[in-house]
PDB file of C-alpha atoms in Angstrom:
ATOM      1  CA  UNK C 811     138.944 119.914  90.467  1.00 50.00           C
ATOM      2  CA  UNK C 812     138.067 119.654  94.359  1.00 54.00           C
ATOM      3  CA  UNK C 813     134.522 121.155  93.243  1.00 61.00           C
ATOM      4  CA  UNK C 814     133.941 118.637  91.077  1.00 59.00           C
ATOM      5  CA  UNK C 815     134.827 115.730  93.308  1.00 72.00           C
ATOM      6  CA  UNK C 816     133.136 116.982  96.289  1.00 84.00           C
ATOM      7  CA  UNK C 817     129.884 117.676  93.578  1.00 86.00           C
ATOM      8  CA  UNK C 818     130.331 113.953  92.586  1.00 89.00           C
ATOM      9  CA  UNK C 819     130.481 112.398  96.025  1.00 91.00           C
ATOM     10  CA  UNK C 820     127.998 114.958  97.516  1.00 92.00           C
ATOM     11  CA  UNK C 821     125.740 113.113  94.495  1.00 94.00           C
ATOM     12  CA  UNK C 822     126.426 109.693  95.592  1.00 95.00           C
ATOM     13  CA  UNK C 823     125.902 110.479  98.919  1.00 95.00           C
ATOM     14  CA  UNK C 824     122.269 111.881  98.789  1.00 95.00           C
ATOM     15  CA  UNK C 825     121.220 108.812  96.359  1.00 96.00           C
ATOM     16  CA  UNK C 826     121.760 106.517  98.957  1.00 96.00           C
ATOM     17  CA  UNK C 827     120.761 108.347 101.370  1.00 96.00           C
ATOM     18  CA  UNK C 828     117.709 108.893  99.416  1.00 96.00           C
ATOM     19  CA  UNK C 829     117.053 105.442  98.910  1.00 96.00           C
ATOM     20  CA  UNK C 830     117.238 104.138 102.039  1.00 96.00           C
ATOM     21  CA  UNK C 831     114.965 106.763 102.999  1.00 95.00           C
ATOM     22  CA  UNK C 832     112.350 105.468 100.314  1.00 93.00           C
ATOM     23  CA  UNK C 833     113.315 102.046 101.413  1.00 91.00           C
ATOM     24  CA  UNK C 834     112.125 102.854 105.103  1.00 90.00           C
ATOM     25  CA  UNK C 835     109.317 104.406 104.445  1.00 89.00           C
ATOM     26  CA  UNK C 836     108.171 101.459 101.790  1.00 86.00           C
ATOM     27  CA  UNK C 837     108.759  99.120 104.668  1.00 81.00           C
ATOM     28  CA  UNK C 838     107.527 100.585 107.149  1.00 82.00           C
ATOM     29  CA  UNK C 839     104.012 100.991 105.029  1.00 74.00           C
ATOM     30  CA  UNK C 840     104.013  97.623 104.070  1.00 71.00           C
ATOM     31  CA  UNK C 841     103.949  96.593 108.101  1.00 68.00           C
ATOM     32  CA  UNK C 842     100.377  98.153 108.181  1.00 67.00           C
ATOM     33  CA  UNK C 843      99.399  97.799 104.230  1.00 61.00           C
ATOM     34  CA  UNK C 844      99.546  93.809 104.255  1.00 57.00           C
ATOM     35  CA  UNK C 845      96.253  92.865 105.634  1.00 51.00           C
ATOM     36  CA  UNK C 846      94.665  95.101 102.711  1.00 58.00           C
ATOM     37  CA  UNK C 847      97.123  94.150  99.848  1.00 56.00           C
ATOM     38  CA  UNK C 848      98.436  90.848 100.582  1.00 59.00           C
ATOM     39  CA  UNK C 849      99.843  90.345  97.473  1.00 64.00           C
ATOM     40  CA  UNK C 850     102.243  93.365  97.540  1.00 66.00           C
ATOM     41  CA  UNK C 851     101.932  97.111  97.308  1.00 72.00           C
ATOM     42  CA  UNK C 852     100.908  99.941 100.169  1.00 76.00           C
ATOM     43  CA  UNK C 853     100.047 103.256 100.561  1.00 82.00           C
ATOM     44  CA  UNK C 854     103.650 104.325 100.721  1.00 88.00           C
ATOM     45  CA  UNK C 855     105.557 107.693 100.609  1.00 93.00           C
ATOM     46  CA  UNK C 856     108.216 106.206  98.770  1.00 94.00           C
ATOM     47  CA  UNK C 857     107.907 108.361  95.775  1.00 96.00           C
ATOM     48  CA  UNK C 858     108.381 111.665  97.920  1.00 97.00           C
ATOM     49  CA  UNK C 859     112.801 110.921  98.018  1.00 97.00           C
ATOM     50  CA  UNK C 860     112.591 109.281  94.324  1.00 97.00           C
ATOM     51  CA  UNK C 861     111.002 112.849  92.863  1.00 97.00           C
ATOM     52  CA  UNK C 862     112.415 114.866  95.072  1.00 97.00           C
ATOM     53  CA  UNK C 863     115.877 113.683  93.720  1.00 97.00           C
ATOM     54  CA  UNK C 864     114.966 114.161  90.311  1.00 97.00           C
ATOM     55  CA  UNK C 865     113.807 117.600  90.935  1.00 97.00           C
ATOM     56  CA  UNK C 866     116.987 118.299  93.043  1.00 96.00           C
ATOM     57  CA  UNK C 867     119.755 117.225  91.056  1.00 96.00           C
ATOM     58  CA  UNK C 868     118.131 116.133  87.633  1.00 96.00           C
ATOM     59  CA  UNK C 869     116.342 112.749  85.319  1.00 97.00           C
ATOM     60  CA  UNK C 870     120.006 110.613  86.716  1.00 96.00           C
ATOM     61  CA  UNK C 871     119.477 111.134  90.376  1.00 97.00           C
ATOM     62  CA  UNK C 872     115.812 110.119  89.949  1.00 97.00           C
ATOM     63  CA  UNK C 873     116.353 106.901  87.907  1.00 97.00           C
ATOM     64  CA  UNK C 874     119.293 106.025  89.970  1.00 98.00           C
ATOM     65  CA  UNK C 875     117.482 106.617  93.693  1.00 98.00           C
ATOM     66  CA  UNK C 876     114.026 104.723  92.001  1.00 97.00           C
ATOM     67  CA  UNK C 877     116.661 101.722  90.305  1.00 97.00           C
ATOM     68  CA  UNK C 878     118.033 101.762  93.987  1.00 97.00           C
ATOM     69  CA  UNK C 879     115.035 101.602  95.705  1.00 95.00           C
ATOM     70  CA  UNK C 880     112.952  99.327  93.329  1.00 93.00           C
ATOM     71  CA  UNK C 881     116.192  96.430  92.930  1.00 92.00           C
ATOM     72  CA  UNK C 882     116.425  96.523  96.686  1.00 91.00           C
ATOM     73  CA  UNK C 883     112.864  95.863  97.454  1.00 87.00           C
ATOM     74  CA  UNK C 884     113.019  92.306  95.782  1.00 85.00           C
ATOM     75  CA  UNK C 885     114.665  91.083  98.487  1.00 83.00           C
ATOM     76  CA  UNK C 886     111.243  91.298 100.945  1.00 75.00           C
ATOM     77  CA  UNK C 887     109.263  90.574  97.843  1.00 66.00           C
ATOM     78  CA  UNK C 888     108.261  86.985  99.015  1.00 61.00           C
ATOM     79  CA  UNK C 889     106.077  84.818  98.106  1.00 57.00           C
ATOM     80  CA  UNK C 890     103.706  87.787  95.733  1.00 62.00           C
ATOM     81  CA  UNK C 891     106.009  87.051  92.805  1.00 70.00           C
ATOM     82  CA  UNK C 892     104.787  84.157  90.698  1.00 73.00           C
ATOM     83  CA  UNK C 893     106.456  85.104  87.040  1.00 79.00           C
ATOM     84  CA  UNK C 894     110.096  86.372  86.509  1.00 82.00           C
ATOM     85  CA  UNK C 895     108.665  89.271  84.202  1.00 86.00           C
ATOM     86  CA  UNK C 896     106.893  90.844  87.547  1.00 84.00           C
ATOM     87  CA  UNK C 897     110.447  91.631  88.917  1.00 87.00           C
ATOM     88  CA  UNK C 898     111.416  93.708  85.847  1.00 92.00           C
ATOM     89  CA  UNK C 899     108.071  94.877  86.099  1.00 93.00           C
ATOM     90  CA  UNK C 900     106.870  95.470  89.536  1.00 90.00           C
ATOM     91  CA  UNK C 901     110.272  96.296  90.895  1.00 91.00           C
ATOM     92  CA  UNK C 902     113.192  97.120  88.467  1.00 93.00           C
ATOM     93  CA  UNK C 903     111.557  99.008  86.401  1.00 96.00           C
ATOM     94  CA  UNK C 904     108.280 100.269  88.344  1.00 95.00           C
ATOM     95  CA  UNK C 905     110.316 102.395  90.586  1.00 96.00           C
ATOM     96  CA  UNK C 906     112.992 103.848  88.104  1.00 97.00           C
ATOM     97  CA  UNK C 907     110.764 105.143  86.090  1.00 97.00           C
ATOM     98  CA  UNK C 908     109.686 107.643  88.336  1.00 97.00           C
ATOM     99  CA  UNK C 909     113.025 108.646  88.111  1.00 97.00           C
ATOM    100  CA  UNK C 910     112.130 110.344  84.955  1.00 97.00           C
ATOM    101  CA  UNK C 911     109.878 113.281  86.982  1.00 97.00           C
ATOM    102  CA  UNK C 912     113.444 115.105  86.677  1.00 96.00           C
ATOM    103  CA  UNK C 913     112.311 116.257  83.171  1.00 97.00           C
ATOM    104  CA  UNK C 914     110.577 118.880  85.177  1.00 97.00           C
ATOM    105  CA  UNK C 915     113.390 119.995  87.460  1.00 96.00           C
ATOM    106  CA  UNK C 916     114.787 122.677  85.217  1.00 95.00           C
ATOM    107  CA  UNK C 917     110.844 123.937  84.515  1.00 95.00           C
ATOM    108  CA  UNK C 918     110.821 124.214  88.421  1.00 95.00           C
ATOM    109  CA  UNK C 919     113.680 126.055  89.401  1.00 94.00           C
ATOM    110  CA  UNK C 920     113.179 128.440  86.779  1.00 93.00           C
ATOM    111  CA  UNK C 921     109.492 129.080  87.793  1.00 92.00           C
ATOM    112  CA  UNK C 922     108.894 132.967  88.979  1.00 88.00           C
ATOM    113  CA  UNK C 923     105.375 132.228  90.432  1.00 92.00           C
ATOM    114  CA  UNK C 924     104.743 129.662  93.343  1.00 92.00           C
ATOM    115  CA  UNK C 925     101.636 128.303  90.840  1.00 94.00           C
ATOM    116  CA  UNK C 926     104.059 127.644  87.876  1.00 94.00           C
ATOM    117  CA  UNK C 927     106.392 125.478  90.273  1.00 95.00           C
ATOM    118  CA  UNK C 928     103.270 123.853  91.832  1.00 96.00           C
ATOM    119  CA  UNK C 929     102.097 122.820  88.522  1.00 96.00           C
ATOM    120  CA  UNK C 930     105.646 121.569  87.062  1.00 97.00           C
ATOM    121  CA  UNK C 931     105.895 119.713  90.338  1.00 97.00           C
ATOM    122  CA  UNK C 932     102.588 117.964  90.562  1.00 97.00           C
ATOM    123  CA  UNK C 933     102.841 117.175  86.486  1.00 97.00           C
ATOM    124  CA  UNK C 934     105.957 115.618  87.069  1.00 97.00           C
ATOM    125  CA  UNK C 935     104.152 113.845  90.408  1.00 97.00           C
ATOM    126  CA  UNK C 936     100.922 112.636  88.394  1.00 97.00           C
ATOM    127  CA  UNK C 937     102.637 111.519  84.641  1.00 97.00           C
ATOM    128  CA  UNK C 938     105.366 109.394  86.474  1.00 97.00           C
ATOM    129  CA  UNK C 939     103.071 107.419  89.241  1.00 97.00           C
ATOM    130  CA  UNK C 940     100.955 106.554  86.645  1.00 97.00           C
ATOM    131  CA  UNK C 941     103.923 105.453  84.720  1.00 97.00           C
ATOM    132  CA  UNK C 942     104.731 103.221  87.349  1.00 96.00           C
ATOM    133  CA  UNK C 943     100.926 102.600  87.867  1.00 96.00           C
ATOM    134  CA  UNK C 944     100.935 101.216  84.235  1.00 96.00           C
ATOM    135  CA  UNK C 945     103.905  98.754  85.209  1.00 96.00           C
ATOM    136  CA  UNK C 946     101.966  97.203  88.438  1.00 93.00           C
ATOM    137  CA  UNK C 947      99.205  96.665  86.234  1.00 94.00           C
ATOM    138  CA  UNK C 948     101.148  94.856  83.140  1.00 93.00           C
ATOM    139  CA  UNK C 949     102.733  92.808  86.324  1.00 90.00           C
ATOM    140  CA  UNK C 950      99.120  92.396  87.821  1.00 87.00           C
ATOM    141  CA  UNK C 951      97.940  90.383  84.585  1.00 86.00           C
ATOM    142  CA  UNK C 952     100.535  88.269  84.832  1.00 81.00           C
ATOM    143  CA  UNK C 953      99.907  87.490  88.245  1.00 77.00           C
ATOM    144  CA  UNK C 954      96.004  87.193  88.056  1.00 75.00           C
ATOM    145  CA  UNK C 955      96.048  85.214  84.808  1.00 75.00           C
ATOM    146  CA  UNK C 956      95.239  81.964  85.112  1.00 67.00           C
ATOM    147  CA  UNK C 957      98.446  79.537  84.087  1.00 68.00           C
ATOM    148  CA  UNK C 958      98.391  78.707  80.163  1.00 63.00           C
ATOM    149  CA  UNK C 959      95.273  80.981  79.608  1.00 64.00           C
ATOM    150  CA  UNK C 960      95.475  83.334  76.911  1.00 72.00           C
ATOM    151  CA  UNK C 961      91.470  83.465  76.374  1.00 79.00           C
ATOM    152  CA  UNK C 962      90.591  86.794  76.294  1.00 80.00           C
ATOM    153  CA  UNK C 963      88.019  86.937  78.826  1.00 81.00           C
ATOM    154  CA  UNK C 964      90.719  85.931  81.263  1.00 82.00           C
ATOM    155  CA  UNK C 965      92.960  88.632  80.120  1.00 82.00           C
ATOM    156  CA  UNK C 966      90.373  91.314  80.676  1.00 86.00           C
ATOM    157  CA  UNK C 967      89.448  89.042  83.980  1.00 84.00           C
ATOM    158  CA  UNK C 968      92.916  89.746  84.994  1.00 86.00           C
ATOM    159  CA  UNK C 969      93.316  93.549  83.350  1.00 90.00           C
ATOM    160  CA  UNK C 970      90.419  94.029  86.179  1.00 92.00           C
ATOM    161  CA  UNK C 971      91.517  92.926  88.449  1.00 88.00           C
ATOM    162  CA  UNK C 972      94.904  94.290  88.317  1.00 89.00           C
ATOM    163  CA  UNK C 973      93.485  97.538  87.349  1.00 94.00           C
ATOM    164  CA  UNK C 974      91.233  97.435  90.633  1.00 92.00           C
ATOM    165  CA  UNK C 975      94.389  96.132  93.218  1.00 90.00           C
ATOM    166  CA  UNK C 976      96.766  98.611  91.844  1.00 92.00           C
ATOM    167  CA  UNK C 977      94.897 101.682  91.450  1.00 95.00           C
ATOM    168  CA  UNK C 978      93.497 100.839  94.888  1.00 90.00           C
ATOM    169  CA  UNK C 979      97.141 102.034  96.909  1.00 91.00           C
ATOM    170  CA  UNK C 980      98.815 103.875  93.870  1.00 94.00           C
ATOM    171  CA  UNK C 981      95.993 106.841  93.552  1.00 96.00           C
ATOM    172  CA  UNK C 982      96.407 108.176  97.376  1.00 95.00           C
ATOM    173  CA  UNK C 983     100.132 107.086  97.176  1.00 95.00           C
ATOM    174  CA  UNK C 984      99.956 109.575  93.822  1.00 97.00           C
ATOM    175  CA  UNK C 985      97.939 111.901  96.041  1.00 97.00           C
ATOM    176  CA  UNK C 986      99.960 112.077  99.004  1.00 96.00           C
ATOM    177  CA  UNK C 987     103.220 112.208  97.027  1.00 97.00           C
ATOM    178  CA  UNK C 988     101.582 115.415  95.118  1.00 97.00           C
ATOM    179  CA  UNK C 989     100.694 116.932  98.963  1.00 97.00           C
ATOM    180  CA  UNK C 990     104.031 116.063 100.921  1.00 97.00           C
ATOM    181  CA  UNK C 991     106.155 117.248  98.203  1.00 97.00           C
ATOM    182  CA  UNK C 992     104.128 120.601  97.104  1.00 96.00           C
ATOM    183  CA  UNK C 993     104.868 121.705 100.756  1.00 96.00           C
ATOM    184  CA  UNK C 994     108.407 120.859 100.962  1.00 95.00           C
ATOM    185  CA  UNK C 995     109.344 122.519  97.369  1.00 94.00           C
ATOM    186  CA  UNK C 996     106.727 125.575  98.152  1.00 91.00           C
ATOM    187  CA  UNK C 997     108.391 126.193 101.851  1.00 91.00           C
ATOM    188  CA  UNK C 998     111.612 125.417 101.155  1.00 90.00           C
ATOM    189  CA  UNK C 999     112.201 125.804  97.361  1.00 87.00           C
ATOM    190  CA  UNK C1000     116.178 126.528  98.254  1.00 88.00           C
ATOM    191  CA  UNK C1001     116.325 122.564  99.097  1.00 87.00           C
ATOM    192  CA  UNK C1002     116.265 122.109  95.337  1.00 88.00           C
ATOM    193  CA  UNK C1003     119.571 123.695  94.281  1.00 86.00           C
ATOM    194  CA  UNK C1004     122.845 122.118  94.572  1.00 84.00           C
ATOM    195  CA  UNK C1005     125.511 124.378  96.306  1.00 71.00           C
TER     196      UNK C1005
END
């Protein structure tokens, strides 16, 4: 019984700890990141504590740290949200959903060769930012569309757009995510089981 209540607190624990760590991180990148993306969004190693607490304790870790992180963040938002849907979007849901990289933690553990585990953790890494990737850029039309437009040409006006600002920080976030946390599960795979 003491087990299980130290497991459960030991799991609350590391979320939040987690999460602010993501949180500090996102902050402090969007100190340097806001002369190039004004409108929101940096170059950010906030998904490095998000996947590495789905790979660590499982797909609930990850969504909670990501929910965590992502409902927290509207708070410094400011003035880039013009549409409620963008804070379901760019926030709520944008970050959770990288929660679901834990589908790989059990494929990673289990791995017998380094190049197995690389693979499971970079798959994980790659399917889940652009998950998130895809939200920003829903959220992006609706910010970039002009008000009471639904021509198409200003959809696809605003699908550029949002394609360009988003994929502009989230590919070497993506890429640096897919570096930081190859080393840390490759040199210190033992990080990833629970005692």
């Amino acid at each position: 019984m003491y087990k299980v209540q130290n497991k459960n607190v030991r799991f609350i624990v590391e979320v939040a700890v987690f999460a602010a760590l993501g949180l500090g991180v996102d902050l402090l990148a969007n100190f340097y990141s806001g002369y190039i993306w004004s409108q929101g969004g940096s170059i950010s190693l906030v998904l490095v504590p998000i996947i590495f607490m789905a790979y660590r304790w499982g797909i609930s870790a990850g969504l909670l740290t990501g929910l965590l992180v992502g409902s927290i963040q509207i708070i410094w938002a400011g003035s880039g949200i013009v549409h409620p849907v963008q804070v379901l979007l760019d926030y709520v849901l944008a970050y959770t959903v990288v929660g679901f990289a834990g589908v790989f933690a059990r494929k990673i553990k289990d791995s017998n060769t380094s190049k197995i585990r690389l693979i499971y953790t970079n798959l994980g890494i790659l399917l889940f930012g652009l998950a998130r990737t895809i939200l920003h850029i829903i959220s992006g039309i609706v910010f970039f569309l002009k008000p009471a437009s639904l021509d198409l040409s200003d959809i696809l006006a605003s699908l550029w757009a949002s394609m360009a600002y988003n994929f502009g920080y989230m590919i070497p976030t993506i890429i640096i995510t897919m570096i930081v946390l190859s080393l840390i599960i490759e040199k210190q795979t033992q990080l990833l089981y629970i005692e």
